[in-house]
Structure formats: C-alpha cells, structure tokens
PDB file of C-alpha atoms in Angstrom:
ATOM      1  CA  UNK A 262     -45.499  53.754  53.679  1.00 53.00           C
ATOM      2  CA  UNK A 263     -41.803  53.893  54.442  1.00 48.00           C
ATOM      3  CA  UNK A 264     -41.865  50.320  55.733  1.00 48.00           C
ATOM      4  CA  UNK A 265     -43.662  49.064  52.629  1.00 49.00           C
ATOM      5  CA  UNK A 266     -41.177  50.786  50.308  1.00 52.00           C
ATOM      6  CA  UNK A 267     -38.258  49.302  52.234  1.00 49.00           C
ATOM      7  CA  UNK A 268     -39.764  45.804  51.968  1.00 53.00           C
ATOM      8  CA  UNK A 269     -40.252  46.143  48.211  1.00 54.00           C
ATOM      9  CA  UNK A 270     -36.654  47.288  47.792  1.00 53.00           C
ATOM     10  CA  UNK A 271     -35.390  44.235  49.684  1.00 53.00           C
ATOM     11  CA  UNK A 272     -37.445  41.890  47.522  1.00 53.00           C
ATOM     12  CA  UNK A 273     -36.042  43.497  44.370  1.00 53.00           C
ATOM     13  CA  UNK A 274     -32.429  42.761  45.391  1.00 52.00           C
ATOM     14  CA  UNK A 275     -30.739  39.816  43.583  1.00 50.00           C
ATOM     15  CA  UNK A 276     -30.783  36.530  45.460  1.00 50.00           C
ATOM     16  CA  UNK A 277     -27.752  34.247  45.876  1.00 45.00           C
ATOM     17  CA  UNK A 278     -25.567  36.482  43.765  1.00 42.00           C
ATOM     18  CA  UNK A 279     -27.855  36.215  40.721  1.00 42.00           C
ATOM     19  CA  UNK A 280     -26.849  38.634  38.000  1.00 43.00           C
ATOM     20  CA  UNK A 281     -29.402  41.266  37.059  1.00 39.00           C
ATOM     21  CA  UNK A 282     -28.368  41.321  33.410  1.00 40.00           C
ATOM     22  CA  UNK A 283     -29.192  38.498  30.973  1.00 43.00           C
ATOM     23  CA  UNK A 284     -27.865  37.831  27.504  1.00 45.00           C
ATOM     24  CA  UNK A 285     -30.327  37.240  24.721  1.00 43.00           C
ATOM     25  CA  UNK A 286     -29.580  35.844  21.266  1.00 47.00           C
ATOM     26  CA  UNK A 287     -31.636  35.869  18.095  1.00 55.00           C
ATOM     27  CA  UNK A 288     -30.005  32.614  16.875  1.00 57.00           C
ATOM     28  CA  UNK A 289     -32.081  29.465  17.407  1.00 56.00           C
ATOM     29  CA  UNK A 290     -30.613  26.925  19.761  1.00 56.00           C
ATOM     30  CA  UNK A 291     -29.079  23.900  17.999  1.00 60.00           C
ATOM     31  CA  UNK A 292     -29.952  20.491  19.330  1.00 55.00           C
ATOM     32  CA  UNK A 293     -27.943  17.540  18.050  1.00 55.00           C
ATOM     33  CA  UNK A 294     -30.069  14.420  17.919  1.00 59.00           C
ATOM     34  CA  UNK A 295     -28.379  11.126  17.065  1.00 73.00           C
ATOM     35  CA  UNK A 296     -30.609   9.059  14.840  1.00 84.00           C
ATOM     36  CA  UNK A 297     -31.302   5.473  15.680  1.00 92.00           C
ATOM     37  CA  UNK A 298     -29.570   2.949  13.426  1.00 94.00           C
ATOM     38  CA  UNK A 299     -31.810   1.006  11.099  1.00 94.00           C
ATOM     39  CA  UNK A 300     -30.935  -2.566  10.080  1.00 95.00           C
ATOM     40  CA  UNK A 301     -30.576  -3.309   6.390  1.00 96.00           C
ATOM     41  CA  UNK A 302     -33.300  -5.777   5.504  1.00 96.00           C
ATOM     42  CA  UNK A 303     -33.150  -8.115   2.488  1.00 96.00           C
ATOM     43  CA  UNK A 304     -35.866  -6.060   0.773  1.00 95.00           C
ATOM     44  CA  UNK A 305     -33.926  -2.863   1.401  1.00 96.00           C
ATOM     45  CA  UNK A 306     -30.770  -4.419  -0.024  1.00 97.00           C
ATOM     46  CA  UNK A 307     -32.599  -5.541  -3.157  1.00 96.00           C
ATOM     47  CA  UNK A 308     -33.920  -2.014  -3.757  1.00 96.00           C
ATOM     48  CA  UNK A 309     -30.466  -0.483  -3.224  1.00 97.00           C
ATOM     49  CA  UNK A 310     -28.849  -3.096  -5.482  1.00 97.00           C
ATOM     50  CA  UNK A 311     -31.215  -2.254  -8.299  1.00 97.00           C
ATOM     51  CA  UNK A 312     -30.402   1.463  -8.108  1.00 97.00           C
ATOM     52  CA  UNK A 313     -26.642   0.961  -7.762  1.00 97.00           C
ATOM     53  CA  UNK A 314     -26.382  -1.502 -10.660  1.00 97.00           C
ATOM     54  CA  UNK A 315     -28.253   0.895 -12.940  1.00 97.00           C
ATOM     55  CA  UNK A 316     -26.213   3.869 -11.714  1.00 98.00           C
ATOM     56  CA  UNK A 317     -22.872   2.123 -12.286  1.00 97.00           C
ATOM     57  CA  UNK A 318     -23.981   0.884 -15.713  1.00 97.00           C
ATOM     58  CA  UNK A 319     -24.971   4.408 -16.842  1.00 97.00           C
ATOM     59  CA  UNK A 320     -23.105   7.070 -14.849  1.00 97.00           C
ATOM     60  CA  UNK A 321     -19.855   5.412 -13.739  1.00 97.00           C
ATOM     61  CA  UNK A 322     -19.126   3.738 -17.067  1.00 96.00           C
ATOM     62  CA  UNK A 323     -20.363   6.855 -18.954  1.00 96.00           C
ATOM     63  CA  UNK A 324     -22.313   4.624 -21.361  1.00 96.00           C
ATOM     64  CA  UNK A 325     -25.560   6.541 -20.749  1.00 96.00           C
ATOM     65  CA  UNK A 326     -24.937   9.263 -18.143  1.00 96.00           C
ATOM     66  CA  UNK A 327     -28.210  11.066 -18.843  1.00 97.00           C
ATOM     67  CA  UNK A 328     -30.130   7.972 -17.744  1.00 97.00           C
ATOM     68  CA  UNK A 329     -28.525   8.358 -14.295  1.00 97.00           C
ATOM     69  CA  UNK A 330     -30.180  11.782 -13.941  1.00 97.00           C
ATOM     70  CA  UNK A 331     -33.409  10.125 -12.786  1.00 96.00           C
ATOM     71  CA  UNK A 332     -31.477   7.952 -10.316  1.00 97.00           C
ATOM     72  CA  UNK A 333     -29.964  10.906  -8.429  1.00 97.00           C
ATOM     73  CA  UNK A 334     -31.200  13.275  -5.731  1.00 97.00           C
ATOM     74  CA  UNK A 335     -31.507  17.045  -6.140  1.00 96.00           C
ATOM     75  CA  UNK A 336     -28.311  17.455  -4.094  1.00 96.00           C
ATOM     76  CA  UNK A 337     -26.451  15.186  -6.508  1.00 96.00           C
ATOM     77  CA  UNK A 338     -27.623  17.248  -9.490  1.00 96.00           C
ATOM     78  CA  UNK A 339     -27.034  20.657  -7.871  1.00 95.00           C
ATOM     79  CA  UNK A 340     -25.008  23.032 -10.046  1.00 94.00           C
ATOM     80  CA  UNK A 341     -25.424  20.965 -13.222  1.00 95.00           C
ATOM     81  CA  UNK A 342     -27.985  20.495 -15.954  1.00 96.00           C
ATOM     82  CA  UNK A 343     -29.337  17.611 -17.955  1.00 96.00           C
ATOM     83  CA  UNK A 344     -27.222  18.804 -20.873  1.00 97.00           C
ATOM     84  CA  UNK A 345     -24.113  18.588 -18.679  1.00 97.00           C
ATOM     85  CA  UNK A 346     -24.924  15.020 -17.728  1.00 97.00           C
ATOM     86  CA  UNK A 347     -25.647  14.126 -21.346  1.00 96.00           C
ATOM     87  CA  UNK A 348     -22.099  15.240 -22.200  1.00 95.00           C
ATOM     88  CA  UNK A 349     -20.734  13.125 -19.357  1.00 95.00           C
ATOM     89  CA  UNK A 350     -20.058  16.165 -17.151  1.00 96.00           C
ATOM     90  CA  UNK A 351     -21.352  14.862 -13.816  1.00 96.00           C
ATOM     91  CA  UNK A 352     -19.875  14.581 -10.293  1.00 95.00           C
ATOM     92  CA  UNK A 353     -18.975  10.900 -10.634  1.00 96.00           C
ATOM     93  CA  UNK A 354     -15.546   9.403 -11.182  1.00 95.00           C
ATOM     94  CA  UNK A 355     -15.529   7.606 -14.580  1.00 95.00           C
ATOM     95  CA  UNK A 356     -14.456   3.989 -14.423  1.00 95.00           C
ATOM     96  CA  UNK A 357     -14.784   0.914 -16.702  1.00 94.00           C
ATOM     97  CA  UNK A 358     -16.709  -1.002 -14.071  1.00 93.00           C
ATOM     98  CA  UNK A 359     -18.699  -4.195 -14.274  1.00 94.00           C
ATOM     99  CA  UNK A 360     -22.260  -3.182 -13.209  1.00 95.00           C
ATOM    100  CA  UNK A 361     -22.989  -6.476 -11.447  1.00 96.00           C
ATOM    101  CA  UNK A 362     -20.226  -5.716  -8.938  1.00 96.00           C
ATOM    102  CA  UNK A 363     -22.351  -2.877  -7.549  1.00 96.00           C
ATOM    103  CA  UNK A 364     -24.142  -5.475  -5.402  1.00 96.00           C
ATOM    104  CA  UNK A 365     -20.974  -6.125  -3.361  1.00 95.00           C
ATOM    105  CA  UNK A 366     -21.314  -3.049  -1.117  1.00 97.00           C
ATOM    106  CA  UNK A 367     -20.892  -3.080   2.655  1.00 97.00           C
ATOM    107  CA  UNK A 368     -22.782  -0.925   5.141  1.00 97.00           C
ATOM    108  CA  UNK A 369     -21.018   2.035   6.721  1.00 97.00           C
ATOM    109  CA  UNK A 370     -24.094   3.535   8.414  1.00 96.00           C
ATOM    110  CA  UNK A 371     -27.825   3.055   8.116  1.00 96.00           C
ATOM    111  CA  UNK A 372     -30.476   5.361   9.604  1.00 96.00           C
ATOM    112  CA  UNK A 373     -34.000   6.140   8.577  1.00 94.00           C
ATOM    113  CA  UNK A 374     -34.112   6.990   4.852  1.00 95.00           C
ATOM    114  CA  UNK A 375     -30.320   7.340   4.650  1.00 97.00           C
ATOM    115  CA  UNK A 376     -27.703   4.727   3.821  1.00 97.00           C
ATOM    116  CA  UNK A 377     -23.922   5.108   3.507  1.00 97.00           C
ATOM    117  CA  UNK A 378     -22.083   2.218   1.874  1.00 97.00           C
ATOM    118  CA  UNK A 379     -18.569   1.257   0.849  1.00 97.00           C
ATOM    119  CA  UNK A 380     -18.212  -0.143  -2.661  1.00 97.00           C
ATOM    120  CA  UNK A 381     -15.097  -1.520  -4.385  1.00 96.00           C
ATOM    121  CA  UNK A 382     -15.285  -1.959  -8.151  1.00 96.00           C
ATOM    122  CA  UNK A 383     -12.881  -4.173 -10.065  1.00 93.00           C
ATOM    123  CA  UNK A 384     -11.808  -3.490 -13.673  1.00 92.00           C
ATOM    124  CA  UNK A 385     -12.678  -5.941 -16.434  1.00 91.00           C
ATOM    125  CA  UNK A 386     -10.152  -8.574 -17.427  1.00 90.00           C
ATOM    126  CA  UNK A 387      -7.331  -7.189 -19.531  1.00 87.00           C
ATOM    127  CA  UNK A 388      -7.715  -3.627 -18.255  1.00 86.00           C
ATOM    128  CA  UNK A 389      -4.657  -1.754 -17.024  1.00 87.00           C
ATOM    129  CA  UNK A 390      -6.720   0.074 -14.410  1.00 89.00           C
ATOM    130  CA  UNK A 391      -6.675  -0.939 -10.761  1.00 92.00           C
ATOM    131  CA  UNK A 392      -9.667  -1.342  -8.419  1.00 95.00           C
ATOM    132  CA  UNK A 393     -11.395   1.793  -7.085  1.00 95.00           C
ATOM    133  CA  UNK A 394     -13.125   2.199  -3.728  1.00 96.00           C
ATOM    134  CA  UNK A 395     -16.207   4.430  -3.589  1.00 97.00           C
ATOM    135  CA  UNK A 396     -18.109   6.012  -0.724  1.00 97.00           C
ATOM    136  CA  UNK A 397     -21.780   5.946  -1.698  1.00 97.00           C
ATOM    137  CA  UNK A 398     -24.692   7.655   0.019  1.00 97.00           C
ATOM    138  CA  UNK A 399     -28.304   6.999  -0.875  1.00 97.00           C
ATOM    139  CA  UNK A 400     -31.502   8.616   0.369  1.00 97.00           C
ATOM    140  CA  UNK A 401     -35.059   7.310   0.254  1.00 96.00           C
ATOM    141  CA  UNK A 402     -37.460   9.903  -1.072  1.00 94.00           C
ATOM    142  CA  UNK A 403     -41.107  10.079  -2.129  1.00 91.00           C
ATOM    143  CA  UNK A 404     -44.213   8.584  -0.563  1.00 90.00           C
ATOM    144  CA  UNK A 405     -46.354   5.565  -1.106  1.00 88.00           C
ATOM    145  CA  UNK A 406     -45.584   3.454  -4.142  1.00 86.00           C
ATOM    146  CA  UNK A 407     -43.303   6.145  -5.558  1.00 88.00           C
ATOM    147  CA  UNK A 408     -41.037   5.907  -2.525  1.00 93.00           C
ATOM    148  CA  UNK A 409     -37.597   4.793  -3.680  1.00 95.00           C
ATOM    149  CA  UNK A 410     -33.845   5.076  -3.112  1.00 97.00           C
ATOM    150  CA  UNK A 411     -31.768   7.624  -5.029  1.00 97.00           C
ATOM    151  CA  UNK A 412     -28.029   8.200  -5.178  1.00 97.00           C
ATOM    152  CA  UNK A 413     -27.067  11.280  -3.164  1.00 97.00           C
ATOM    153  CA  UNK A 414     -23.271  11.053  -3.647  1.00 97.00           C
ATOM    154  CA  UNK A 415     -20.854   8.674  -5.348  1.00 97.00           C
ATOM    155  CA  UNK A 416     -17.290   9.620  -4.396  1.00 96.00           C
ATOM    156  CA  UNK A 417     -14.066   7.767  -5.227  1.00 96.00           C
ATOM    157  CA  UNK A 418     -11.976   7.703  -2.061  1.00 94.00           C
ATOM    158  CA  UNK A 419      -9.167   5.311  -2.967  1.00 92.00           C
ATOM    159  CA  UNK A 420      -7.541   3.758  -6.009  1.00 91.00           C
ATOM    160  CA  UNK A 421      -5.388   0.637  -6.037  1.00 88.00           C
ATOM    161  CA  UNK A 422      -2.434   0.316  -8.373  1.00 80.00           C
ATOM    162  CA  UNK A 423      -1.951  -3.184  -9.728  1.00 71.00           C
ATOM    163  CA  UNK A 424       0.391  -2.315 -12.580  1.00 64.00           C
ATOM    164  CA  UNK A 425       3.514  -4.353 -13.250  1.00 51.00           C
ATOM    165  CA  UNK A 426       5.678  -1.546 -11.862  1.00 49.00           C
ATOM    166  CA  UNK A 427       4.052  -1.839  -8.445  1.00 51.00           C
ATOM    167  CA  UNK A 428       4.330  -5.628  -8.253  1.00 56.00           C
ATOM    168  CA  UNK A 429       7.382  -7.079  -6.498  1.00 53.00           C
ATOM    169  CA  UNK A 430       9.929  -8.267  -8.969  1.00 57.00           C
ATOM    170  CA  UNK A 431      10.861 -11.961  -8.804  1.00 58.00           C
ATOM    171  CA  UNK A 432      14.255 -12.739  -7.421  1.00 53.00           C
ATOM    172  CA  UNK A 433      16.908 -13.280 -10.021  1.00 60.00           C
ATOM    173  CA  UNK A 434      18.356 -16.817 -10.099  1.00 60.00           C
ATOM    174  CA  UNK A 435      21.816 -17.197  -8.711  1.00 54.00           C
ATOM    175  CA  UNK A 436      24.551 -17.558 -11.322  1.00 60.00           C
ATOM    176  CA  UNK A 437      25.581 -21.110 -12.084  1.00 58.00           C
ATOM    177  CA  UNK A 438      29.010 -21.864 -10.682  1.00 59.00           C
ATOM    178  CA  UNK A 439      31.131 -23.200 -13.516  1.00 58.00           C
ATOM    179  CA  UNK A 440      34.374 -25.043 -13.203  1.00 57.00           C
ATOM    180  CA  UNK A 441      37.505 -23.173 -14.271  1.00 56.00           C
ATOM    181  CA  UNK A 442      38.372 -23.717 -17.895  1.00 60.00           C
ATOM    182  CA  UNK A 443      41.974 -24.869 -17.893  1.00 55.00           C
ATOM    183  CA  UNK A 444      43.646 -27.857 -19.576  1.00 58.00           C
ATOM    184  CA  UNK A 445      43.678 -30.997 -17.528  1.00 58.00           C
ATOM    185  CA  UNK A 446      46.699 -33.351 -17.412  1.00 57.00           C
ATOM    186  CA  UNK A 447      49.218 -35.111 -15.223  1.00 61.00           C
ATOM    187  CA  UNK A 448      52.407 -33.489 -13.963  1.00 58.00           C
ATOM    188  CA  UNK A 449      55.603 -34.485 -15.777  1.00 62.00           C
ATOM    189  CA  UNK A 450      58.164 -36.541 -13.762  1.00 63.00           C
ATOM    190  CA  UNK A 451      60.689 -33.793 -14.494  1.00 63.00           C
ATOM    191  CA  UNK A 452      58.896 -31.594 -11.937  1.00 60.00           C
ATOM    192  CA  UNK A 453      59.853 -34.083  -9.222  1.00 61.00           C
ATOM    193  CA  UNK A 454      63.524 -34.247 -10.338  1.00 65.00           C
ATOM    194  CA  UNK A 455      64.131 -30.547  -9.793  1.00 63.00           C
ATOM    195  CA  UNK A 456      63.515 -30.610  -6.029  1.00 66.00           C
ATOM    196  CA  UNK A 457      65.559 -33.843  -5.746  1.00 67.00           C
ATOM    197  CA  UNK A 458      68.523 -32.280  -7.545  1.00 62.00           C
ATOM    198  CA  UNK A 459      68.362 -29.193  -5.332  1.00 68.00           C
ATOM    199  CA  UNK A 460      68.301 -31.263  -2.170  1.00 69.00           C
ATOM    200  CA  UNK A 461      71.189 -33.399  -3.492  1.00 66.00           C
ATOM    201  CA  UNK A 462      73.298 -30.322  -4.157  1.00 64.00           C
ATOM    202  CA  UNK A 463      72.679 -29.061  -0.636  1.00 68.00           C
ATOM    203  CA  UNK A 464      74.185 -32.309   0.672  1.00 62.00           C
ATOM    204  CA  UNK A 465      76.942 -33.005  -1.894  1.00 64.00           C
ATOM    205  CA  UNK A 466      78.494 -29.516  -2.025  1.00 62.00           C
ATOM    206  CA  UNK A 467      79.651 -29.468   1.622  1.00 68.00           C
ATOM    207  CA  UNK A 468      80.848 -33.060   1.354  1.00 61.00           C
ATOM    208  CA  UNK A 469      82.835 -32.280  -1.811  1.00 65.00           C
ATOM    209  CA  UNK A 470      84.423 -29.216  -0.166  1.00 71.00           C
ATOM    210  CA  UNK A 471      85.418 -31.367   2.825  1.00 68.00           C
ATOM    211  CA  UNK A 472      87.002 -34.043   0.587  1.00 58.00           C
ATOM    212  CA  UNK A 473      89.023 -31.445  -1.348  1.00 61.00           C
ATOM    213  CA  UNK A 474      90.320 -29.894   1.838  1.00 67.00           C
ATOM    214  CA  UNK A 475      91.217 -33.319   3.263  1.00 62.00           C
ATOM    215  CA  UNK A 476      93.180 -34.256   0.111  1.00 68.00           C
ATOM    216  CA  UNK A 477      95.058 -30.961   0.204  1.00 70.00           C
ATOM    217  CA  UNK A 478      96.011 -31.623   3.800  1.00 69.00           C
ATOM    218  CA  UNK A 479      97.288 -35.093   2.954  1.00 60.00           C
ATOM    219  CA  UNK A 480      99.439 -33.735   0.101  1.00 69.00           C
ATOM    220  CA  UNK A 481     100.870 -30.997   2.274  1.00 64.00           C
ATOM    221  CA  UNK A 482     101.788 -33.483   4.974  1.00 66.00           C
ATOM    222  CA  UNK A 483     103.550 -35.792   2.427  1.00 67.00           C
ATOM    223  CA  UNK A 484     105.522 -32.893   0.998  1.00 62.00           C
ATOM    224  CA  UNK A 485     106.628 -31.835   4.476  1.00 61.00           C
ATOM    225  CA  UNK A 486     107.843 -35.347   5.314  1.00 63.00           C
ATOM    226  CA  UNK A 487     109.656 -35.680   2.010  1.00 64.00           C
ATOM    227  CA  UNK A 488     111.605 -32.500   2.658  1.00 62.00           C
ATOM    228  CA  UNK A 489     112.880 -33.585   6.073  1.00 58.00           C
ATOM    229  CA  UNK A 490     114.166 -36.938   4.834  1.00 53.00           C
ATOM    230  CA  UNK A 491     114.251 -40.278   6.708  1.00 47.00           C
TER     231      UNK A 491
END
C-alpha cells in the first residue's frame, strides 16, 4: 500500500514545470476574421447608384428628407424619429448638390453586403459653396427580391474652399516707365563762352603781370642812367 501511495503522489506532481493553477475568464474569446474583398460588379454599381442619387436628391439637398428615411439603415436612423427627419433634422451634412453627381463615387472597400465609397459633390453653377467630399457606407439588407442596398452613414470629411479670397491674386502689371517731363531745347552759345573766358583769364593774368613788371624795370633802369649822366 505504501508503494502504491508513493507512485500516485509522483504522478500527481507537475511535469516540466507546469503550473498547478489556471486562470479562467467568463469573457468570450474574440476572434478577428478579415472578410474577403468582393469586386464591385456593374449590376452592383447600378443598384448603389440608384440609392445614392435618390438619397442625395432628398436628404443631402433637404428637398424631401423624409423620403430618405426609407433609404437608410436602422443604424442611420438611430436616435431620431420620422418627425425629426421631416423637419430636416438628420445626421447628414446639408449641401446644394446635383443628384446626378452621386454616380461618381470611388470604392474604398467592398466586402460581402458592405460597401464604403468616397464621393465628391460639386456645387451648382453660380453657387458660392465649394466642393464637399463624403465618406459613404452602404449595407445590403433583406432577402430574396426585397434584398437591397441602404445608406448606413453619409459623413462629410472634407470641404474645399474655392472663394475668391482663396484664389491666388494675379500679378500687378509693372508701372510704365515715362520719360521725365522737362522742356527740351538747345544750349545757348553763351554757355560755351563762360568756360572760354575763364580759361583766357587764367592765361592772360600772369602774362599781364609779367609785362607790367618788365615795363617797370625798364623805366627804373632809364631813370638810373639819366641820373649818372653820360
């Protein structure tokens, strides 16, 4: 009996350092599964175009926001009522869009029954508003013939300012170089006489002083001779 008890005790010991205690959690384990991308077929694009054109024409422009109630998912309508949408109080940025432009969306991601698109709407001609970029998500709901796409979110993510203040100002033209406004005419000959007279004086004055001194010397010498006699 002692040998059997000893053998059972050895078998009960942890193997390879295994811990005897284990941690348990009531939270379910979360498994992240990446969905396989789904290509956008021409038929799928036509169905999405139809929904987006109607949604832009009613909800975005606010011309008939209550009509967009039937084009939206339950998540899009959460926290609001039909009366709110009828008053134009819905989670969509109002914009004077052209509904036909709703067909110009590009695909951001496409998986089964879920499509995320990028849509840029331009204002009508003459509007002072700039273009607006929207992030749009649609989900396909229902079964059979009632299966259709609905708008799950329609969020404005960027606006573009095209006002005159934001446009670069044209360069100002350089000032025209004008000629100085002074009377034109020829110089008088008197202006040439003045330098000639000045140069003449510079030459004649020393010569005149020399002549005077020479004549004084001659007179002094004559007077000296006259005083001594023959």
